[in-house]
Amino acid sequence: MILTASILLCAQQFVGDWTFAGPYSEAKEIAALEKIIAGGGALNGFKAHEAKAFYGHFDVAYDIGQEFVASVFYQHKIIAKEDKVWRVRMGSDDGLKVWLNGELILQHEAERGTNPSEEHLLLPLVTGDNYLAIRVINTGGTWSFSINDEKLANPIEVDRAIRRGTDHLIQAQALDGSWGFHKGAYRNGATSLAVYTLLSCGISPQSATVQKGLSFISATYPEKTYSAGCQLMALAELNDPQYYEQMEVIVSDLISWQERNGMWAYPGGHWDLSCTQFAILGLNAAANIGIDVPDKVWRDAIEGILLCETEIKGKAARRISGFRYHPGYSASGTLAMTAAAVASIEICRQQLGGKYPQKLRKKAASAAKSGLAWITQNFTVARNFGFNGHRYYAIYGLERVGSILDLSKFGEHDWYNEGAGFLLDAQHTNGGWPNTTVDFADTLYSLLFLKRATAQAAITGEYEVRSSNEVVSENLDGRLRLHVNNGDPVVMWTALPDGLKTTAVTYAIRRHANAPWQPIGESSANRFAYTHSFPGVGKWLVRAECVADGQQVNSTDVVYYYVPNLRPDDTSYGDDEFENLISVSRATVTTSTEVADYFGGKQLVDGSLSTRWFCKVDDALPEFTISMRRSAKATKLLFSHIYTSPSNIADRPRPIEVEVYINHEKDPIVVSINPDQSQKTIYAFEKKRSITKLRVVITKVVDGNLGKASIGFSEIELQR
């Protein structure tokens, strides 16, 4: 095992080594040990740990020889020179319990990996001897825990994390401008939240990504409260007069959806605090740019939110109460819902400006205060306290409360620093946060949290700011250091290792590791800078090389995702689903083969570019037939490739020619498919056709061979 360097602080001294014992799987054994710990004493018979440092990462499986579904106990003695609160960060795989001098400080039983900044503990040391005890609980697989001193989130690292996160979102946008998760009934919601997040993070309103997203959400009005609230937030952040009329309609809809008790439902179903929060966030955004929202809406909303308050505990001066999803949902509050309530009440109070009955003012102020006390008492960034799930939603809720109330701390917890520390350690290598391949909500909530402070923090140093907007090759001794800046065209430049001299650097690109390198140019300019427009959207490998002292020297490969500036057709696909006649024709699909049900023929007509049909690898003549119960009178036939987002576009096998058989005709129409995966193929019929059956046979592919590759399409459309 590897541990960080030992630390001796002026206020406390770590005496001796860590000791440990286990594994324990019997409940009686574990209970007996916990009883001794709760009595404040040290545990006897423990083994001395080989680590000489107090702080670090502990591989429990290494310590006990193998992995178990069990518990292991660790303990350490600490001498404090004075009474003080000691701040530490901890993480564990899986569950964790922590005691100090017999007092249970933390209990979190969960299945998770170790994030060193997940738990932030305030340990009340007393003058003299203190005993720290830890129980690490494993539910299977890897097994570890970490303990480290608290640290401040580096604003430069935060800025880089935001840029990596926004790059991830930009690369994941679908051809129609959407982000496909929750697209069904919540069509506009996810994409609106993504656009709002990107704008909040400094992405230009004129960027191709934002313009495509706006085209998608402007194609129709939202039908759900979540979607309406998010769309208002996005359009208000844009603050462009051309969208004011659209916002006024959405505001009118949201007001009409408000229940008699002041709350919002989806609409439909039971009203709840989560829907209500997004309605209030959206209406607040609209009101802040001058769109009228009647005072009655805010007054009624306060009354409704109070219905979700849990049982109040404590005396009047120190009352505490959480909030729940709705009164019948649970007996206790949750962190996400209590944060939603406190932020929403404060928004309503600010919008009313004191112009509402004194009785309601007192009730609102008291509820917000007691809710804030509940958050302070149960503060954590490790989970949605009170509920198993929606952790990142809860973190976003903390950001809303902290920002709206202009708080730097919840009690003794620096909420931004602790949350940012956790998010920096939790960020995926692709730039997103958990569930990034299916649901981007966690990434959106994480970015909205992080951006709160970076808007105020000073980013020092020209290099750091510049480098956070580029991809850089690995820094290895004797190798060139290649920098590829985001943009269109792309600017790349090269730094030479110490002592190396050359007159020119050559740049080359390729789509994947098995493709030949394509030289794109040479530069002798300052820093060997070179400008290039990539021939296609999506993933590319880039390399720099030169000749120095008669030898070839190169960089490691840079993986770069190319996203071009706005092109003429980029905003033309946002409303295609409403022009698609197949979606209203009650179509059924049969295929020659399909690799799995979730890659089946039905995905061709589901209206989503995030799903797709794949044939089996050995299918030498892939085909599908779309049968429609209602005749479609169409003038155009559209094909979309399997993958259309930049993060997935590469030179993979794909169709470039198909034969189309209409109804029962024996002679096919031969259609050439545009190999550019970031564009739809649009075939115009010579005249309007009445179609009930469409049979498509794939006859030619590129970057592969029929019968040796799994190929297909994501969507087939017929338009008027």
XYZ file of C-alpha atoms in Angstrom:
720
model
C 0.000 0.000 0.000
C 1.070 3.596 -0.594
C 0.463 6.444 1.844
C 1.126 10.153 1.607
C 3.763 11.836 3.757
C 3.206 11.990 7.518
C 1.978 15.333 8.830
C 2.569 16.850 12.275
C 0.355 19.815 13.030
C 1.035 22.345 15.735
C -2.289 21.690 17.457
C -2.273 17.872 17.451
C 0.228 15.052 17.378
C -0.326 11.587 15.944
C 1.054 9.105 18.467
C 2.222 5.659 17.437
C 0.935 3.855 14.365
C -2.422 2.863 13.041
C -3.618 -0.465 14.414
C -6.297 -2.638 12.890
C -8.266 -5.847 13.357
C -10.574 -7.941 11.242
C -12.289 -9.041 9.182
C -15.500 -9.353 11.199
C -18.711 -10.629 9.654
C -20.711 -11.691 12.718
C -23.129 -9.047 13.961
C -22.450 -9.918 17.627
C -18.694 -9.445 17.242
C -19.154 -6.114 15.509
C -21.665 -4.910 18.108
C -19.293 -5.841 20.945
C -16.431 -3.858 19.411
C -18.664 -0.859 18.755
C -19.819 -0.956 22.390
C -16.203 -0.710 23.579
C -15.570 2.163 21.180
C -18.712 3.978 22.348
C -17.371 3.732 25.896
C -14.437 5.891 24.864
C -11.709 3.318 25.331
C -9.033 1.976 23.025
C -9.429 -1.476 21.519
C -6.915 -4.119 22.557
C -5.351 -6.924 20.558
C -5.080 -4.952 17.307
C -2.187 -5.437 14.881
C 0.257 -2.624 14.223
C -0.094 -1.243 10.723
C 2.985 -1.042 8.495
C 2.208 2.537 7.466
C 4.186 5.238 9.253
C 2.050 8.117 7.975
C -1.258 9.117 9.492
C -2.790 10.525 6.304
C -3.227 8.506 3.146
C -5.091 5.811 1.254
C -5.505 2.425 2.967
C -6.033 -0.719 0.897
C -8.037 -2.838 3.327
C -7.915 -5.947 1.142
C -4.110 -5.697 1.177
C -4.065 -5.319 4.959
C -6.122 -8.445 5.653
C -4.898 -10.512 2.716
C -8.063 -10.711 0.629
C -11.507 -9.242 0.022
C -14.460 -10.112 2.260
C -18.068 -9.081 2.730
C -17.247 -7.944 6.228
C -15.880 -5.107 8.408
C -12.401 -4.086 9.534
C -11.659 -1.685 12.415
C -8.795 0.839 12.525
C -7.753 3.080 15.417
C -5.201 5.786 16.179
C -4.259 7.898 19.206
C -4.054 11.679 18.837
C -2.725 14.148 21.421
C -4.127 17.676 21.191
C -2.421 20.679 22.791
C -5.763 22.434 23.149
C -9.461 21.982 22.509
C -10.115 22.503 18.805
C -12.135 21.337 15.824
C -9.993 19.248 13.489
C -11.129 19.126 9.859
C -10.421 16.028 7.788
C -11.533 14.552 4.466
C -12.415 10.886 4.207
C -13.618 8.406 1.630
C -14.370 4.705 1.651
C -15.240 1.663 -0.423
C -17.877 0.845 0.766
C -19.447 2.021 4.059
C -17.813 4.012 6.859
C -18.350 4.677 10.571
C -16.135 7.068 12.536
C -15.905 7.653 16.297
C -13.861 10.170 18.262
C -13.557 9.569 21.998
C -16.586 7.294 21.860
C -18.820 9.788 20.044
C -20.208 8.579 16.732
C -19.216 11.294 14.250
C -20.196 9.628 10.979
C -22.284 6.682 9.851
C -22.686 6.171 6.115
C -23.396 2.683 4.844
C -23.314 2.707 1.051
C -21.977 0.872 -1.975
C -19.409 3.201 -3.514
C -15.824 3.682 -4.612
C -13.321 5.682 -2.587
C -13.417 9.412 -3.260
C -10.885 11.091 -0.926
C -13.048 14.222 -0.653
C -16.442 12.593 -0.155
C -16.859 12.938 3.605
C -15.835 16.162 5.368
C -15.652 15.678 9.123
C -15.399 18.157 11.972
C -13.663 16.258 14.786
C -13.892 17.957 18.232
C -10.488 17.254 19.794
C -10.059 17.783 23.530
C -6.856 18.750 25.276
C -4.759 15.647 25.871
C -5.444 12.130 24.606
C -8.016 11.477 21.869
C -8.934 8.144 20.305
C -10.058 7.905 16.692
C -11.772 4.668 15.631
C -12.918 3.737 12.139
C -15.009 0.861 10.846
C -14.754 0.153 7.107
C -17.654 -1.912 5.759
C -17.316 -3.917 2.557
C -20.298 -5.208 0.577
C -18.155 -6.877 -2.088
C -15.309 -6.161 -4.498
C -12.550 -3.666 -3.748
C -12.137 -2.437 -0.192
C -10.388 0.719 1.006
C -10.619 4.004 2.863
C -8.703 7.270 2.915
C -8.144 10.053 5.422
C -6.525 13.384 4.584
C -6.262 16.901 5.894
C -8.848 19.368 4.612
C -7.719 21.446 1.643
C -8.935 24.441 -0.325
C -10.281 23.885 -3.822
C -7.826 25.352 -6.327
C -9.688 27.835 -8.581
C -7.442 26.889 -11.509
C -8.385 23.225 -11.075
C -12.045 24.234 -10.804
C -11.778 26.211 -14.035
C -10.196 23.252 -15.799
C -12.902 20.924 -14.487
C -15.593 23.259 -15.816
C -13.951 23.413 -19.230
C -13.576 19.638 -19.353
C -17.220 19.279 -18.345
C -18.483 21.731 -20.953
C -16.314 20.057 -23.608
C -17.927 16.749 -22.659
C -21.405 18.226 -23.102
C -20.535 19.869 -26.416
C -19.136 16.610 -27.760
C -22.242 14.673 -26.669
C -24.835 16.866 -28.405
C -26.934 14.984 -30.953
C -27.461 15.989 -34.563
C -30.843 17.604 -33.835
C -29.339 19.820 -31.120
C -30.626 17.767 -28.192
C -29.126 15.813 -25.356
C -31.192 12.672 -25.575
C -31.800 11.777 -21.913
C -35.361 12.189 -20.575
C -36.401 13.168 -24.078
C -39.882 11.606 -24.205
C -42.436 13.523 -22.177
C -39.720 15.936 -21.029
C -38.571 16.727 -24.573
C -37.332 20.264 -23.939
C -36.246 19.872 -20.330
C -32.876 18.147 -20.539
C -31.701 20.178 -23.517
C -32.863 23.432 -21.896
C -30.944 22.582 -18.727
C -27.870 21.780 -20.840
C -28.134 25.090 -22.723
C -28.605 26.981 -19.443
C -25.557 25.241 -17.970
C -23.357 25.956 -20.995
C -24.386 29.617 -21.047
C -23.755 29.867 -17.294
C -20.290 28.396 -17.851
C -19.395 31.051 -20.406
C -20.104 29.288 -23.708
C -20.991 31.915 -26.319
C -24.672 32.298 -27.252
C -23.498 32.351 -30.884
C -21.692 29.011 -30.626
C -22.925 26.158 -32.790
C -23.783 24.131 -29.688
C -26.025 26.778 -28.136
C -27.672 27.709 -31.433
C -28.479 24.063 -32.196
C -29.863 23.613 -28.685
C -32.031 26.718 -29.038
C -33.330 25.467 -32.376
C -34.354 22.197 -30.731
C -36.172 23.692 -27.727
C -37.834 26.400 -29.845
C -39.464 23.824 -32.111
C -42.321 23.309 -29.630
C -43.506 24.535 -26.260
C -42.707 22.438 -23.174
C -45.499 20.304 -21.769
C -44.061 19.515 -18.343
C -43.226 21.695 -15.355
C -39.590 20.588 -15.223
C -39.136 21.364 -18.907
C -40.895 24.723 -18.697
C -38.795 25.845 -15.735
C -35.537 24.803 -17.391
C -36.477 26.442 -20.696
C -37.214 29.742 -18.959
C -33.866 29.556 -17.161
C -32.035 28.965 -20.451
C -33.823 31.719 -22.367
C -33.485 34.193 -19.493
C -29.747 33.501 -19.312
C -29.630 34.278 -23.034
C -31.743 37.439 -22.485
C -32.423 37.922 -26.196
C -35.583 39.912 -27.105
C -36.393 37.497 -29.936
C -37.258 34.881 -27.283
C -39.379 37.116 -25.016
C -42.661 36.122 -26.652
C -41.785 32.447 -26.261
C -40.987 33.064 -22.598
C -44.267 34.889 -22.022
C -46.202 31.893 -23.346
C -44.268 29.507 -21.090
C -44.782 31.783 -18.072
C -48.504 31.843 -18.810
C -48.548 28.041 -19.028
C -46.680 27.621 -15.746
C -49.024 29.996 -13.951
C -52.031 28.095 -15.298
C -50.515 24.814 -14.072
C -50.173 26.043 -10.477
C -52.432 24.029 -8.166
C -54.963 25.674 -5.875
C -52.685 24.963 -2.916
C -49.842 26.880 -4.582
C -47.797 23.870 -5.709
C -47.028 22.385 -9.117
C -47.413 18.852 -10.436
C -45.852 17.467 -13.626
C -48.650 18.641 -14.568
C -50.830 15.649 -13.908
C -50.378 13.312 -10.979
C -49.613 14.478 -7.468
C -48.033 17.874 -6.857
C -44.583 17.868 -5.265
C -41.782 20.103 -4.058
C -39.352 19.123 -6.816
C -41.678 20.220 -9.632
C -42.483 23.331 -7.627
C -38.816 24.252 -7.265
C -38.244 24.166 -11.029
C -41.411 26.170 -11.664
C -40.198 28.831 -9.232
C -36.663 28.844 -10.663
C -38.070 29.359 -14.153
C -40.571 32.038 -13.146
C -37.882 33.815 -11.134
C -35.564 33.860 -14.159
C -38.346 35.289 -16.328
C -39.364 37.891 -13.745
C -35.764 39.048 -13.386
C -35.647 40.111 -17.042
C -38.955 41.948 -16.829
C -41.674 39.412 -17.652
C -44.655 39.910 -15.374
C -45.448 37.262 -12.770
C -48.382 38.224 -10.493
C -47.678 38.502 -6.763
C -50.388 35.935 -6.079
C -48.233 33.250 -7.709
C -45.419 33.859 -5.208
C -47.763 34.117 -2.204
C -49.558 30.900 -3.078
C -46.244 29.143 -3.695
C -45.053 29.950 -0.165
C -48.269 28.550 1.311
C -47.864 25.401 -0.764
C -44.228 24.824 0.154
C -45.109 24.981 3.845
C -47.299 21.899 3.324
C -44.109 19.872 2.802
C -42.516 20.884 6.105
C -41.779 17.988 8.456
C -42.409 17.880 12.172
C -40.791 20.871 13.832
C -38.281 20.087 16.569
C -36.763 22.370 19.168
C -37.929 25.539 20.844
C -38.967 28.624 18.908
C -35.517 30.208 19.018
C -33.781 27.030 17.805
C -36.430 25.230 15.791
C -35.377 22.863 13.051
C -37.417 21.162 10.352
C -36.730 19.511 7.041
C -38.897 19.358 3.936
C -40.064 16.364 1.927
C -41.106 15.615 -1.653
C -44.765 15.827 -0.648
C -46.553 15.199 2.675
C -47.479 11.596 1.894
C -44.046 10.645 0.571
C -42.031 10.222 3.770
C -42.036 11.171 7.418
C -38.692 12.958 7.359
C -37.026 15.548 5.197
C -34.276 15.120 2.628
C -31.347 17.366 1.817
C -32.454 17.939 -1.787
C -36.016 18.849 -0.840
C -35.080 20.980 2.163
C -32.656 22.919 -0.024
C -35.407 23.251 -2.645
C -37.814 24.621 -0.036
C -35.408 27.131 1.514
C -34.251 28.452 -1.872
C -37.801 28.623 -3.245
C -39.186 30.427 -0.197
C -36.372 32.971 -0.389
C -36.997 33.538 -4.118
C -40.686 34.165 -3.423
C -39.848 36.548 -0.574
C -37.439 38.494 -2.781
C -39.960 38.730 -5.618
C -42.683 39.959 -3.247
C -40.392 42.493 -1.608
C -42.406 42.562 1.609
C -45.712 43.236 -0.169
C -47.660 40.375 1.365
C -49.512 39.736 4.645
C -47.465 39.918 7.826
C -48.723 36.528 9.001
C -47.400 34.875 5.836
C -44.135 36.834 6.095
C -43.557 35.438 9.581
C -44.420 31.893 8.517
C -42.109 32.111 5.489
C -39.202 33.561 7.470
C -39.615 30.971 10.221
C -39.793 28.056 7.761
C -36.733 29.241 5.853
C -34.792 29.665 9.091
C -35.742 26.236 10.454
C -35.013 24.631 7.079
C -31.601 26.281 6.999
C -30.954 24.939 10.506
C -31.881 21.437 9.257
C -29.420 21.742 6.350
C -26.712 22.924 8.731
C -27.303 20.012 11.104
C -27.402 17.378 8.342
C -24.955 18.945 5.898
C -23.023 16.575 3.658
C -21.848 16.442 0.058
C -21.525 12.652 0.245
C -25.229 11.921 -0.253
C -28.740 13.269 -0.407
C -29.264 13.022 3.350
C -32.555 11.306 4.124
C -32.894 9.585 0.738
C -30.920 6.967 -1.152
C -30.343 8.693 -4.478
C -30.206 12.036 -6.310
C -26.897 13.065 -4.719
C -25.914 15.517 -7.457
C -29.377 17.046 -7.440
C -28.858 17.660 -3.708
C -25.449 19.239 -4.362
C -27.073 21.579 -6.888
C -29.663 22.390 -4.210
C -26.901 23.410 -1.798
C -25.520 25.731 -4.458
C -28.915 27.379 -4.904
C -29.342 27.990 -1.170
C -25.773 29.210 -0.734
C -26.030 31.565 -3.711
C -29.513 32.941 -3.049
C -28.819 33.552 0.651
C -25.229 34.655 -0.057
C -23.834 32.197 2.477
C -20.206 31.125 2.654
C -20.865 28.383 5.210
C -23.550 26.125 6.594
C -22.550 26.193 10.238
C -18.859 25.229 10.261
C -18.977 23.701 6.779
C -17.524 25.671 3.868
C -20.146 24.322 1.487
C -18.474 25.404 -1.734
C -15.020 24.164 -0.819
C -16.286 20.777 0.350
C -18.562 20.340 -2.651
C -15.921 21.448 -5.139
C -13.353 19.123 -3.576
C -15.700 16.181 -3.932
C -16.641 17.065 -7.526
C -13.028 17.537 -8.634
C -12.171 14.057 -7.355
C -15.378 12.534 -8.763
C -15.040 13.889 -12.314
C -14.777 11.141 -14.922
C -11.818 11.008 -17.296
C -14.161 11.990 -20.153
C -15.000 15.249 -18.360
C -18.436 14.261 -17.098
C -19.768 12.975 -13.810
C -21.460 9.602 -13.058
C -24.085 8.301 -15.515
C -22.448 10.327 -18.284
C -23.253 7.865 -21.067
C -26.991 7.718 -20.381
C -28.056 10.666 -18.263
C -26.160 13.963 -18.298
C -28.091 15.462 -15.375
C -25.291 14.746 -12.874
C -22.839 16.577 -15.126
C -25.170 19.566 -15.445
C -25.745 19.809 -11.685
C -21.998 19.476 -11.032
C -21.104 22.245 -13.470
C -23.769 24.570 -12.074
C -22.346 24.008 -8.595
C -18.723 24.583 -9.623
C -19.442 27.690 -11.683
C -20.838 29.544 -8.685
C -17.353 30.412 -7.356
C -15.277 30.516 -10.512
C -17.278 33.522 -11.667
C -15.847 35.341 -8.642
C -12.429 33.696 -8.274
C -9.362 35.214 -9.877
C -7.608 32.790 -12.200
C -3.959 33.718 -12.017
C -1.424 33.143 -14.738
C -1.860 33.451 -18.484
C -0.632 29.918 -19.135
C -3.169 28.264 -16.850
C -6.112 30.063 -18.445
C -4.915 29.290 -21.942
C -4.024 25.668 -21.230
C -7.430 24.913 -19.744
C -8.950 25.444 -23.207
C -6.729 22.961 -24.983
C -5.714 19.330 -25.114
C -2.052 18.618 -24.357
C 0.006 15.502 -25.014
C 1.606 13.560 -22.182
C 4.744 15.162 -20.762
C 7.497 12.560 -21.220
C 11.251 13.077 -21.162
C 12.687 13.637 -24.618
C 9.271 13.828 -26.340
C 7.616 16.793 -28.017
C 4.745 18.432 -26.088
C 1.822 18.965 -28.454
C -0.891 21.535 -27.638
C -4.187 21.461 -29.579
C -6.458 24.435 -28.877
C -10.237 24.155 -29.140
C -11.660 26.140 -32.028
C -12.529 26.163 -35.701
C -10.067 26.247 -37.321
C -7.920 24.479 -34.742
C -4.601 25.990 -33.670
C -1.876 23.561 -32.614
C 1.638 24.276 -31.413
C 4.589 22.358 -30.010
C 7.010 22.811 -27.118
C 10.439 21.198 -27.490
C 12.118 19.331 -24.626
C 15.122 21.002 -23.008
C 18.214 20.925 -25.206
C 16.394 19.858 -28.382
C 16.677 22.052 -31.474
C 14.856 21.807 -34.785
C 13.810 24.108 -37.604
C 10.333 22.707 -38.263
C 7.620 20.495 -36.804
C 5.285 18.330 -38.896
C 1.715 17.550 -37.839
C -0.337 14.470 -38.729
C -3.847 13.174 -37.976
C -5.799 9.937 -38.181
C -9.234 8.722 -37.142
C -8.205 5.701 -35.077
C -5.166 3.723 -33.969
C -5.274 1.310 -36.927
C -5.541 3.992 -39.612
C -2.469 5.388 -41.409
C -1.208 8.817 -40.376
C -2.164 11.669 -42.721
C 0.391 14.535 -42.729
C -1.479 17.854 -42.659
C 1.353 20.378 -42.686
C 4.628 21.681 -41.363
C 5.448 24.804 -39.367
C 8.583 26.819 -38.666
C 6.640 29.687 -37.079
C 6.835 30.860 -33.480
C 6.208 27.843 -31.208
C 5.752 25.900 -34.473
C 2.127 27.057 -34.548
C -0.100 25.554 -37.231
C -3.760 26.152 -38.113
C -5.931 23.370 -39.481
C -9.581 22.689 -40.323
C -10.336 19.028 -39.746
C -12.056 17.197 -42.607
C -14.811 15.803 -40.401
C -16.587 16.154 -37.066
C -15.686 13.914 -34.150
C -12.725 12.029 -32.760
C -9.215 12.457 -34.183
C -5.726 11.447 -33.121
C -3.118 14.176 -33.577
C 0.679 13.876 -33.470
C 3.630 16.253 -33.821
C 7.068 15.136 -35.011
C 10.380 16.600 -36.082
C 13.931 15.662 -36.982
C 16.583 16.703 -34.458
C 20.234 15.673 -34.558
C 19.394 13.256 -37.349
C 16.766 11.408 -35.306
C 12.970 11.354 -35.478
C 11.312 12.771 -32.347
C 7.553 12.862 -31.828
C 4.853 13.588 -29.281
C 2.483 11.125 -27.731
C -0.893 11.039 -29.475
C -3.517 13.606 -28.531
C -7.175 12.559 -28.668
C -9.108 15.546 -29.989
C -12.845 15.912 -30.632
C -13.479 18.375 -33.428
C -16.674 20.445 -33.262
C -16.964 22.978 -36.115
C -18.501 26.424 -36.058
C -22.163 26.766 -36.971
C -22.898 25.435 -40.461
C -25.956 26.184 -42.647
C -27.796 22.922 -41.881
C -26.914 22.695 -38.183
C -30.099 24.381 -36.936
C -32.404 22.788 -39.504
C -32.932 19.487 -37.675
C -34.427 20.740 -34.400
C -38.055 20.361 -35.471
C -37.663 17.325 -37.742
C -39.503 15.027 -35.348
C -42.672 17.088 -35.852
C -42.326 16.793 -39.618
C -41.790 13.032 -39.476
C -44.851 11.235 -40.840
C -43.688 7.816 -39.648
C -44.080 8.788 -35.996
C -47.843 9.314 -36.438
C -48.454 6.356 -38.741
C -48.394 3.610 -36.056
C -45.454 1.947 -37.749
C -43.980 -1.487 -37.096
C -40.482 -2.547 -38.133
C -38.985 -5.883 -39.117
C -35.275 -6.407 -39.733
C -33.005 -9.002 -41.292
C -31.057 -9.206 -38.010
C -30.472 -7.140 -34.883
C -27.740 -7.513 -32.275
C -30.093 -7.012 -29.316
C -33.596 -5.845 -28.521
C -32.325 -2.437 -27.419
C -30.591 -2.131 -30.811
C -33.700 -3.351 -32.624
C -35.701 -2.111 -35.573
C -38.179 -0.203 -33.409
C -35.364 2.234 -32.582
C -35.430 3.406 -36.215
C -38.843 5.042 -35.749
C -38.822 6.158 -32.097
C -38.042 9.811 -32.875
C -34.704 9.761 -31.051
C -31.183 10.118 -32.406
C -29.881 8.620 -29.160
C -31.117 5.128 -30.050
C -30.185 2.980 -33.039
C -30.560 -0.262 -34.992
C -27.524 -2.485 -35.483
C -27.536 -5.565 -37.702
C -25.485 -8.587 -36.697
C -21.851 -8.677 -37.778
C -22.332 -11.596 -40.183
C -25.383 -10.077 -41.912
C -24.129 -9.747 -45.510
C -27.242 -7.958 -46.783
C -28.797 -5.974 -43.915
C -32.314 -4.692 -44.435
C -35.381 -3.464 -42.625
C -39.024 -2.922 -43.512
C -41.225 -0.201 -42.033
C -44.950 -0.941 -42.304
C -47.395 1.882 -41.586
C -51.068 1.508 -40.732
C -51.703 5.035 -41.923
C -50.522 6.140 -45.347
C -47.755 8.753 -45.294
C -47.895 11.293 -48.121
C -44.249 12.274 -48.340
C -41.896 14.238 -50.562
C -38.656 13.427 -48.694
C -36.924 10.426 -47.143
C -34.274 11.070 -44.467
C -31.525 8.836 -43.059
C -29.454 9.483 -39.920
C -26.271 7.547 -39.199
C -25.921 5.346 -36.127
C -23.898 7.946 -34.221
C -24.335 11.678 -34.718
C -22.702 13.309 -31.672
C -19.032 14.380 -31.966
C -17.987 12.130 -29.065
C -19.066 9.033 -31.016
C -18.243 10.011 -34.593
C -15.264 8.179 -36.063
C -14.471 6.248 -39.233
C -16.573 3.267 -38.224
C -18.320 1.050 -40.818
C -21.481 2.765 -42.093
C -23.792 2.682 -45.122
C -23.058 4.787 -48.198
C -25.694 3.272 -50.506
C -29.114 1.716 -50.017
C -31.903 0.376 -52.192
C -35.366 1.638 -51.257
C -38.495 -0.308 -52.208
C -41.749 1.636 -51.816
C -44.984 -0.240 -51.114
C -44.970 -3.317 -53.365
C -42.820 -1.931 -56.163
C -40.207 -4.340 -57.511
C -37.774 -1.738 -58.829
C -35.779 0.034 -56.113
C -34.691 3.616 -55.773
C -30.927 3.720 -55.261
C -30.009 6.322 -52.647
C -26.450 7.475 -51.966
C -25.926 8.022 -48.231
C -23.805 10.993 -47.191
C -20.820 9.454 -45.343
C -20.607 12.563 -43.112
C -22.109 11.330 -39.846
C -22.841 14.871 -38.672
C -25.313 15.398 -41.526
C -28.583 13.734 -42.481
C -29.075 12.296 -45.941
C -32.174 13.845 -47.510
C -33.579 12.169 -50.626
C -36.305 14.108 -52.471
C -38.875 12.073 -54.411
C -39.719 13.281 -57.908
C -43.287 13.790 -56.730
C -45.288 13.321 -53.548
C -45.639 9.622 -52.739
C -48.331 7.849 -50.717
C -46.371 5.282 -48.705
C -47.539 2.459 -46.444
C -44.468 0.247 -46.711
C -40.791 1.091 -46.917
C -38.164 -1.604 -47.438
C -34.518 -0.536 -47.243
C -31.571 -2.763 -48.177
C -28.012 -1.675 -47.390
C -25.861 -2.430 -50.437
C -22.599 -0.552 -49.845
C -20.619 0.557 -46.798
C -17.505 2.614 -46.132
C -14.683 1.883 -43.660
C -15.732 -1.751 -43.456
C -17.297 -4.662 -45.306
C -20.796 -6.084 -45.438
C -20.998 -9.327 -43.513
C -18.025 -8.374 -41.342
C -19.344 -5.384 -39.402
C -22.392 -4.399 -37.386
C -23.988 -1.442 -39.194
C -27.316 0.373 -39.316
C -29.052 3.722 -38.767
C -30.366 5.713 -35.826
C -33.487 7.175 -37.439
C -35.534 6.957 -40.649
C -37.965 9.759 -41.479
C -40.572 10.607 -44.087
C -41.510 14.264 -44.443
C -44.199 16.127 -46.325
